[in-house]
């Protein structure tokens, strides 16, 4: 059963372009990061098209944009967290927001503790600590909950 996309590659709301990661919330909504459209889409269960919940304003590094988004996680409030690989940062997009905020990285590509190099994955533990797969630096970093909120 197709739950997102399936109408060829493209940028319409019923299409995906080079989807990378998927997250399913407790309501069975499907969130998909798209490399090809530099956005994260949300597909409510049974929907024929999705809605843009992060990015979608072209490739770039301003707070309304993503650049090769990868891993995506959504919390119980509907806040979207995305590994913005091309911008070497992790972004947070509150539900309904038209722009996000940088919570980790965003200090240029590099190997310092406040820098990332093409992050591709992220996860939270039950205490709210953030774990980031820092692909280009060949490491996984842990950020304490209080350090990025």
CSV table of N, CA and C in Angstrom, one decimal:
chain,number,residue,atom,x,y,z
A,1,UNK,N,0.8,-1.2,0.0
A,1,UNK,CA,0.0,0.0,0.0
A,1,UNK,C,0.9,1.2,0.0
A,2,UNK,N,0.7,2.1,-1.0
A,2,UNK,CA,1.4,3.4,-1.0
A,2,UNK,C,0.8,4.3,0.0
A,3,UNK,N,1.6,4.9,0.9
A,3,UNK,CA,1.2,5.9,1.9
A,3,UNK,C,1.7,7.3,1.6
A,4,UNK,N,2.6,7.5,0.7
A,4,UNK,CA,3.1,8.8,0.4
A,4,UNK,C,3.7,8.7,-1.0
A,5,UNK,N,3.4,9.8,-1.8
A,5,UNK,CA,3.9,9.8,-3.2
A,5,UNK,C,3.2,8.8,-4.1
A,6,UNK,N,4.0,8.2,-5.0
A,6,UNK,CA,3.5,7.2,-5.9
A,6,UNK,C,3.0,7.8,-7.2
A,7,UNK,N,3.2,9.1,-7.4
A,7,UNK,CA,2.7,9.7,-8.6
A,7,UNK,C,3.9,10.3,-9.5
A,8,UNK,N,5.0,9.5,-9.5
A,8,UNK,CA,6.2,9.9,-10.2
A,8,UNK,C,7.0,10.9,-9.4
A,9,UNK,N,8.2,11.2,-9.9
A,9,UNK,CA,9.1,12.2,-9.2
A,9,UNK,C,8.6,13.6,-9.6
A,10,UNK,N,8.6,14.4,-8.6
A,10,UNK,CA,8.2,15.8,-8.8
A,10,UNK,C,8.0,16.6,-7.5
A,11,UNK,N,7.6,17.9,-7.7
A,11,UNK,CA,7.4,18.7,-6.5
A,11,UNK,C,6.0,19.1,-6.2
A,12,UNK,N,5.0,18.4,-6.8
A,12,UNK,CA,3.6,18.6,-6.4
A,12,UNK,C,3.4,18.0,-5.0
A,13,UNK,N,2.3,18.4,-4.4
A,13,UNK,CA,2.0,17.9,-3.1
A,13,UNK,C,1.6,16.4,-3.1
A,14,UNK,N,1.4,15.8,-4.3
A,14,UNK,CA,1.1,14.4,-4.3
A,14,UNK,C,2.3,13.6,-4.9
A,15,UNK,N,3.5,14.2,-4.9
A,15,UNK,CA,4.7,13.6,-5.4
A,15,UNK,C,5.8,13.7,-4.4
A,16,UNK,N,6.8,12.9,-4.5
A,16,UNK,CA,8.0,12.9,-3.8
A,16,UNK,C,9.2,12.9,-4.8
A,17,UNK,N,10.3,13.5,-4.4
A,17,UNK,CA,11.5,13.5,-5.2
A,17,UNK,C,12.7,13.1,-4.4
A,18,UNK,N,13.2,11.9,-4.6
A,18,UNK,CA,14.3,11.3,-3.9
A,18,UNK,C,14.1,11.3,-2.4
A,19,UNK,N,13.0,10.6,-2.0
A,19,UNK,CA,12.8,10.5,-0.5
A,19,UNK,C,13.9,9.8,0.2
A,20,UNK,N,14.3,10.3,1.4
A,20,UNK,CA,15.4,9.7,2.1
A,20,UNK,C,15.0,9.0,3.4
A,21,UNK,N,14.3,9.7,4.3
A,21,UNK,CA,14.0,9.1,5.6
A,21,UNK,C,12.5,9.2,5.9
A,22,UNK,N,12.0,8.4,6.7
A,22,UNK,CA,10.6,8.4,7.1
A,22,UNK,C,10.4,8.3,8.6
A,23,UNK,N,9.4,8.9,9.1
A,23,UNK,CA,9.1,8.9,10.5
A,23,UNK,C,7.5,8.7,10.6
A,24,UNK,N,7.1,7.8,11.4
A,24,UNK,CA,5.6,7.6,11.5
A,24,UNK,C,5.2,8.0,13.0
A,25,UNK,N,4.3,8.9,13.1
A,25,UNK,CA,3.8,9.3,14.5
A,25,UNK,C,2.7,8.4,15.0
A,26,UNK,N,2.3,8.6,16.2
A,26,UNK,CA,1.3,7.8,16.9
A,26,UNK,C,-0.1,7.8,16.2
A,27,UNK,N,-0.3,8.9,15.4
A,27,UNK,CA,-1.6,9.0,14.6
A,27,UNK,C,-1.4,8.3,13.2
A,28,UNK,N,-0.3,7.7,13.0
A,28,UNK,CA,0.0,7.1,11.7
A,28,UNK,C,0.2,8.1,10.6
A,29,UNK,N,0.5,9.3,10.9
A,29,UNK,CA,0.9,10.3,9.9
A,29,UNK,C,2.4,9.9,9.5
A,30,UNK,N,2.7,10.1,8.2
A,30,UNK,CA,4.0,9.7,7.7
A,30,UNK,C,4.8,11.0,7.3
A,31,UNK,N,5.9,11.2,7.9
A,31,UNK,CA,6.8,12.3,7.6
A,31,UNK,C,8.0,11.8,6.7
A,32,UNK,N,8.2,12.5,5.6
A,32,UNK,CA,9.2,12.0,4.7
A,32,UNK,C,10.2,13.2,4.3
A,33,UNK,N,11.5,13.0,4.5
A,33,UNK,CA,12.4,14.0,4.1
A,33,UNK,C,12.8,13.7,2.6
A,34,UNK,N,12.9,14.8,1.8
A,34,UNK,CA,13.1,14.7,0.4
A,34,UNK,C,14.4,15.4,0.0
A,35,UNK,N,15.3,14.6,-0.5
A,35,UNK,CA,16.6,15.2,-1.0
A,35,UNK,C,16.3,16.0,-2.2
A,36,UNK,N,15.4,15.6,-3.1
A,36,UNK,CA,15.2,16.3,-4.4
A,36,UNK,C,14.5,17.6,-4.3
A,37,UNK,N,13.6,17.7,-3.3
A,37,UNK,CA,12.8,19.0,-3.1
A,37,UNK,C,13.2,19.8,-1.9
A,38,UNK,N,14.3,19.3,-1.2
A,38,UNK,CA,14.7,20.0,0.0
A,38,UNK,C,13.6,20.4,0.9
A,39,UNK,N,12.8,19.4,1.3
A,39,UNK,CA,11.7,19.7,2.2
A,39,UNK,C,11.3,18.4,3.0
A,40,UNK,N,10.5,18.6,4.0
A,40,UNK,CA,9.9,17.5,4.7
A,40,UNK,C,8.4,17.6,4.6
A,41,UNK,N,7.8,16.5,4.1
A,41,UNK,CA,6.4,16.4,3.9
A,41,UNK,C,5.7,15.6,5.0
A,42,UNK,N,4.5,15.9,5.3
A,42,UNK,CA,3.6,15.1,6.2
A,42,UNK,C,2.4,14.6,5.4
A,43,UNK,N,2.2,13.3,5.5
A,43,UNK,CA,1.1,12.6,4.9
A,43,UNK,C,0.2,12.0,6.0
A,44,UNK,N,-1.0,12.6,6.2
A,44,UNK,CA,-1.9,12.1,7.1
A,44,UNK,C,-2.4,10.7,6.6
A,45,UNK,N,-2.7,9.8,7.5
A,45,UNK,CA,-3.2,8.5,7.1
A,45,UNK,C,-4.4,8.6,6.1
A,46,UNK,N,-4.2,8.0,5.0
A,46,UNK,CA,-5.3,8.0,3.9
A,46,UNK,C,-5.3,9.1,3.0
A,47,UNK,N,-4.4,10.1,3.2
A,47,UNK,CA,-4.3,11.3,2.4
A,47,UNK,C,-3.8,11.0,1.0
A,48,UNK,N,-4.3,11.7,0.0
A,48,UNK,CA,-3.8,11.6,-1.4
A,48,UNK,C,-2.7,12.6,-1.7
A,49,UNK,N,-2.5,13.6,-0.8
A,49,UNK,CA,-1.4,14.5,-1.0
A,49,UNK,C,-0.9,14.9,0.4
A,50,UNK,N,0.3,15.4,0.5
A,50,UNK,CA,0.9,15.8,1.7
A,50,UNK,C,0.9,17.3,1.9
A,51,UNK,N,1.5,17.7,3.0
A,51,UNK,CA,1.7,19.1,3.3
A,51,UNK,C,3.2,19.3,3.7
A,52,UNK,N,3.7,20.4,3.3
A,52,UNK,CA,5.1,20.8,3.6
A,52,UNK,C,5.2,21.2,5.0
A,53,UNK,N,6.0,20.6,5.9
A,53,UNK,CA,6.1,20.9,7.3
A,53,UNK,C,7.5,21.5,7.6
A,54,UNK,N,8.5,21.4,6.6
A,54,UNK,CA,9.8,22.0,6.8
A,54,UNK,C,10.4,22.2,5.4
A,55,UNK,N,11.0,23.4,5.2
A,55,UNK,CA,11.7,23.6,4.0
A,55,UNK,C,10.7,23.9,2.9
A,56,UNK,N,11.0,23.5,1.6
A,56,UNK,CA,10.1,23.6,0.5
A,56,UNK,C,10.2,25.0,-0.1
A,57,UNK,N,11.2,25.8,0.3
A,57,UNK,CA,11.4,27.2,-0.3
A,57,UNK,C,12.7,27.2,-1.1
A,58,UNK,N,13.0,26.1,-1.8
A,58,UNK,CA,14.2,26.0,-2.6
A,58,UNK,C,15.4,25.7,-1.7
A,59,UNK,N,16.5,25.3,-2.4
A,59,UNK,CA,17.7,24.8,-1.6
A,59,UNK,C,18.4,26.1,-1.1
A,60,UNK,N,18.8,26.0,0.1
A,60,UNK,CA,19.5,27.2,0.7
A,60,UNK,C,19.8,27.0,2.1
A,61,UNK,N,20.3,28.1,2.8
A,61,UNK,CA,20.7,28.0,4.2
A,61,UNK,C,19.9,29.0,5.0
A,62,UNK,N,18.9,29.7,4.5
A,62,UNK,CA,18.2,30.6,5.4
A,62,UNK,C,17.2,29.7,6.2
A,63,UNK,N,16.6,30.3,7.2
A,63,UNK,CA,15.8,29.5,8.2
A,63,UNK,C,14.5,29.0,7.6
A,64,UNK,N,14.2,29.4,6.4
A,64,UNK,CA,13.0,28.8,5.7
A,64,UNK,C,13.4,27.7,4.8
A,65,UNK,N,14.7,27.4,4.7
A,65,UNK,CA,15.2,26.4,3.7
A,65,UNK,C,15.9,25.3,4.3
A,66,UNK,N,16.0,24.2,3.5
A,66,UNK,CA,16.8,23.1,3.8
A,66,UNK,C,17.7,22.8,2.6
A,67,UNK,N,18.8,22.0,2.9
A,67,UNK,CA,19.7,21.7,1.8
A,67,UNK,C,20.1,20.2,2.0
A,68,UNK,N,19.5,19.3,1.2
A,68,UNK,CA,19.6,17.9,1.3
A,68,UNK,C,19.2,17.4,2.7
A,69,UNK,N,18.0,17.5,3.1
A,69,UNK,CA,17.5,17.0,4.4
A,69,UNK,C,17.6,15.5,4.4
A,70,UNK,N,17.9,15.0,5.6
A,70,UNK,CA,18.1,13.5,5.8
A,70,UNK,C,17.2,13.1,6.9
A,71,UNK,N,17.7,12.6,8.0
A,71,UNK,CA,16.9,12.1,9.1
A,71,UNK,C,15.9,13.1,9.7
A,72,UNK,N,14.7,12.5,10.0
A,72,UNK,CA,13.6,13.3,10.6
A,72,UNK,C,13.0,12.6,11.8
A,73,UNK,N,12.7,13.4,12.8
A,73,UNK,CA,12.0,12.9,14.0
A,73,UNK,C,10.9,13.9,14.3
A,74,UNK,N,9.8,13.5,14.8
A,74,UNK,CA,8.7,14.4,15.2
A,74,UNK,C,8.3,14.1,16.6
A,75,UNK,N,8.2,15.1,17.4
A,75,UNK,CA,7.8,14.9,18.8
A,75,UNK,C,6.2,14.9,19.0
A,76,UNK,N,5.8,14.7,20.2
A,76,UNK,CA,4.3,14.6,20.5
A,76,UNK,C,3.6,15.9,20.2
A,77,UNK,N,4.3,17.0,20.2
A,77,UNK,CA,3.7,18.3,19.9
A,77,UNK,C,3.6,18.6,18.4
A,78,UNK,N,4.2,17.7,17.6
A,78,UNK,CA,4.2,17.9,16.1
A,78,UNK,C,5.4,18.7,15.7
A,79,UNK,N,6.4,19.0,16.6
A,79,UNK,CA,7.6,19.7,16.2
A,79,UNK,C,8.5,18.7,15.4
A,80,UNK,N,8.9,19.2,14.3
A,80,UNK,CA,9.8,18.4,13.3
A,80,UNK,C,11.2,18.8,13.6
A,81,UNK,N,12.0,17.8,13.8
A,81,UNK,CA,13.5,17.9,13.9
A,81,UNK,C,14.1,17.2,12.7
A,82,UNK,N,15.0,17.9,12.0
A,82,UNK,CA,15.5,17.4,10.7
A,82,UNK,C,17.0,17.6,10.6
A,83,UNK,N,17.7,16.6,10.2
A,83,UNK,CA,19.2,16.6,9.9
A,83,UNK,C,19.3,17.3,8.5
A,84,UNK,N,19.8,18.6,8.6
A,84,UNK,CA,19.9,19.4,7.4
A,84,UNK,C,21.4,19.2,6.9
A,85,UNK,N,21.6,18.1,6.2
A,85,UNK,CA,22.9,17.6,5.9
A,85,UNK,C,23.8,18.6,5.1
A,86,UNK,N,23.2,19.2,4.1
A,86,UNK,CA,23.9,20.2,3.2
A,86,UNK,C,24.3,21.5,3.9
A,87,UNK,N,23.6,21.8,5.0
A,87,UNK,CA,23.9,23.0,5.8
A,87,UNK,C,24.6,22.6,7.1
A,88,UNK,N,25.0,21.3,7.3
A,88,UNK,CA,25.7,20.9,8.5
A,88,UNK,C,25.1,21.4,9.8
A,89,UNK,N,23.8,21.1,9.9
A,89,UNK,CA,23.0,21.6,11.1
A,89,UNK,C,21.8,20.7,11.4
A,90,UNK,N,21.3,20.8,12.6
A,90,UNK,CA,20.0,20.1,13.0
A,90,UNK,C,19.0,21.3,13.2
A,91,UNK,N,17.9,21.2,12.6
A,91,UNK,CA,16.9,22.2,12.7
A,91,UNK,C,15.6,21.7,13.4
A,92,UNK,N,14.9,22.7,14.0
A,92,UNK,CA,13.6,22.4,14.7
A,92,UNK,C,12.6,23.3,14.1
A,93,UNK,N,11.5,22.7,13.6
A,93,UNK,CA,10.4,23.4,13.0
A,93,UNK,C,9.1,23.1,13.9
A,94,UNK,N,8.7,24.1,14.7
A,94,UNK,CA,7.4,23.9,15.4
A,94,UNK,C,6.3,23.7,14.5
A,95,UNK,N,5.3,23.0,15.0
A,95,UNK,CA,4.1,22.7,14.2
A,95,UNK,C,3.5,24.0,13.6
A,96,UNK,N,3.3,24.0,12.3
A,96,UNK,CA,2.7,25.2,11.7
A,96,UNK,C,3.6,26.3,11.3
A,97,UNK,N,4.9,26.2,11.7
A,97,UNK,CA,5.9,27.3,11.5
A,97,UNK,C,6.3,27.4,10.0
A,98,UNK,N,6.6,28.6,9.6
A,98,UNK,CA,7.1,28.8,8.2
A,98,UNK,C,8.6,28.9,8.2
A,99,UNK,N,9.2,28.9,9.3
A,99,UNK,CA,10.7,28.8,9.4
A,99,UNK,C,11.1,28.0,10.6
A,100,UNK,N,12.3,27.5,10.5
A,100,UNK,CA,12.8,26.7,11.6
A,100,UNK,C,13.9,27.5,12.4
A,101,UNK,N,14.5,26.8,13.4
A,101,UNK,CA,15.6,27.3,14.1
A,101,UNK,C,16.7,26.3,14.2
A,102,UNK,N,17.9,26.7,14.2
A,102,UNK,CA,19.1,25.8,14.3
A,102,UNK,C,19.3,25.5,15.8
A,103,UNK,N,19.3,24.2,16.1
A,103,UNK,CA,19.5,23.8,17.5
A,103,UNK,C,20.9,23.2,17.7
A,104,UNK,N,21.5,22.6,16.7
A,104,UNK,CA,22.8,22.1,16.8
A,104,UNK,C,23.6,22.4,15.5
A,105,UNK,N,24.8,22.7,15.5
A,105,UNK,CA,25.6,23.0,14.3
A,105,UNK,C,25.3,24.3,13.8
A,106,UNK,N,25.4,24.5,12.5
A,106,UNK,CA,25.2,25.8,11.9
A,106,UNK,C,26.4,26.7,12.0
A,107,UNK,N,27.5,26.2,12.5
A,107,UNK,CA,28.7,27.0,12.7
A,107,UNK,C,29.8,26.7,11.7
A,108,UNK,N,29.3,26.4,10.5
A,108,UNK,CA,30.3,26.0,9.4
A,108,UNK,C,30.6,24.5,9.5
A,109,UNK,N,31.0,23.9,8.4
A,109,UNK,CA,31.4,22.5,8.4
A,109,UNK,C,32.7,22.3,9.1
A,110,UNK,N,32.7,21.3,10.0
A,110,UNK,CA,34.0,21.1,10.7
A,110,UNK,C,33.8,20.0,11.8
A,111,UNK,N,34.9,19.8,12.5
A,111,UNK,CA,35.0,18.7,13.5
A,111,UNK,C,35.0,19.2,14.9
A,112,UNK,N,34.8,20.5,15.2
A,112,UNK,CA,34.7,20.9,16.6
A,112,UNK,C,33.4,20.4,17.2
A,113,UNK,N,33.3,20.5,18.5
A,113,UNK,CA,32.1,20.0,19.2
A,113,UNK,C,30.8,20.8,18.8
A,114,UNK,N,31.0,22.0,18.4
A,114,UNK,CA,29.8,22.8,17.9
A,114,UNK,C,29.6,22.8,16.4
A,115,UNK,N,30.3,21.9,15.7
A,115,UNK,CA,30.2,21.8,14.3
A,115,UNK,C,29.8,20.4,13.9
A,116,UNK,N,29.1,20.3,12.7
A,116,UNK,CA,28.8,19.1,12.1
A,116,UNK,C,29.3,19.0,10.7
A,117,UNK,N,29.4,17.8,10.1
A,117,UNK,CA,29.8,17.6,8.7
A,117,UNK,C,28.8,16.6,8.1
A,118,UNK,N,27.8,17.1,7.4
A,118,UNK,CA,26.8,16.3,6.8
A,118,UNK,C,26.1,15.3,7.7
A,119,UNK,N,25.4,15.9,8.7
A,119,UNK,CA,24.6,15.0,9.6
A,119,UNK,C,23.5,14.3,8.9
A,120,UNK,N,23.3,13.0,9.1
A,120,UNK,CA,22.3,12.3,8.4
A,120,UNK,C,21.3,11.6,9.2
A,121,UNK,N,21.5,11.4,10.5
A,121,UNK,CA,20.5,10.8,11.4
A,121,UNK,C,20.4,11.5,12.7
A,122,UNK,N,19.3,11.3,13.4
A,122,UNK,CA,19.1,11.9,14.7
A,122,UNK,C,18.1,11.0,15.5
A,123,UNK,N,18.2,11.1,16.8
A,123,UNK,CA,17.3,10.3,17.6
A,123,UNK,C,17.3,11.0,19.0
A,124,UNK,N,16.2,10.8,19.7
A,124,UNK,CA,16.1,11.3,21.1
A,124,UNK,C,16.0,10.1,22.1
A,125,UNK,N,16.6,10.3,23.3
A,125,UNK,CA,16.3,9.3,24.3
A,125,UNK,C,15.2,9.8,25.1
A,126,UNK,N,14.8,9.0,26.1
A,126,UNK,CA,13.6,9.3,26.9
A,126,UNK,C,13.8,10.6,27.8
A,127,UNK,N,15.0,11.0,27.9
A,127,UNK,CA,15.3,12.2,28.7
A,127,UNK,C,15.4,13.5,27.9
A,128,UNK,N,15.2,13.3,26.6
A,128,UNK,CA,15.2,14.4,25.7
A,128,UNK,C,16.6,14.8,25.1
A,129,UNK,N,17.6,13.9,25.5
A,129,UNK,CA,18.9,14.1,24.9
A,129,UNK,C,18.9,13.8,23.4
A,130,UNK,N,19.6,14.5,22.6
A,130,UNK,CA,19.7,14.4,21.2
A,130,UNK,C,20.9,13.7,20.7
A,131,UNK,N,20.8,12.7,19.9
A,131,UNK,CA,21.9,12.0,19.3
A,131,UNK,C,22.0,12.2,17.8
A,132,UNK,N,23.1,12.6,17.3
A,132,UNK,CA,23.3,13.0,15.9
A,132,UNK,C,24.3,12.1,15.3
A,133,UNK,N,24.0,11.5,14.1
A,133,UNK,CA,24.9,10.8,13.3
A,133,UNK,C,25.6,11.8,12.5
A,134,UNK,N,26.9,12.1,12.8
A,134,UNK,CA,27.7,13.1,12.2
A,134,UNK,C,28.6,12.4,11.1
A,135,UNK,N,27.9,12.2,10.0
A,135,UNK,CA,28.5,11.3,8.9
A,135,UNK,C,29.9,11.7,8.5
A,136,UNK,N,30.1,12.9,8.1
A,136,UNK,CA,31.4,13.4,7.6
A,136,UNK,C,32.5,13.4,8.6
A,137,UNK,N,32.2,13.4,9.9
A,137,UNK,CA,33.2,13.4,11.0
A,137,UNK,C,33.3,12.0,11.6
A,138,UNK,N,32.6,11.0,11.0
A,138,UNK,CA,32.7,9.6,11.5
A,138,UNK,C,32.5,9.5,13.0
A,139,UNK,N,31.4,10.1,13.4
A,139,UNK,CA,31.1,10.0,14.9
A,139,UNK,C,29.6,10.2,15.1
A,140,UNK,N,29.2,9.8,16.3
A,140,UNK,CA,27.8,10.1,16.8
A,140,UNK,C,28.0,11.0,18.0
A,141,UNK,N,27.3,12.1,18.0
A,141,UNK,CA,27.4,13.1,19.1
A,141,UNK,C,26.1,13.1,19.9
A,142,UNK,N,26.3,13.3,21.2
A,142,UNK,CA,25.1,13.4,22.1
A,142,UNK,C,25.1,14.9,22.6
A,143,UNK,N,23.9,15.4,22.6
A,143,UNK,CA,23.7,16.8,23.0
A,143,UNK,C,22.7,16.7,24.2
A,144,UNK,N,23.0,17.2,25.3
A,144,UNK,CA,22.1,17.2,26.5
A,144,UNK,C,20.9,18.1,26.2
A,145,UNK,N,19.8,17.6,26.7
A,145,UNK,CA,18.5,18.3,26.5
A,145,UNK,C,18.6,19.8,26.7
A,146,UNK,N,19.2,20.2,27.8
A,146,UNK,CA,19.2,21.6,28.2
A,146,UNK,C,20.1,22.4,27.2
A,147,UNK,N,21.0,21.8,26.5
A,147,UNK,CA,22.0,22.6,25.7
A,147,UNK,C,21.4,23.0,24.3
A,148,UNK,N,20.2,22.5,23.9
A,148,UNK,CA,19.7,22.9,22.6
A,148,UNK,C,18.3,23.5,22.7
A,149,UNK,N,17.7,23.5,23.9
A,149,UNK,CA,16.3,23.9,24.0
A,149,UNK,C,16.2,25.4,24.2
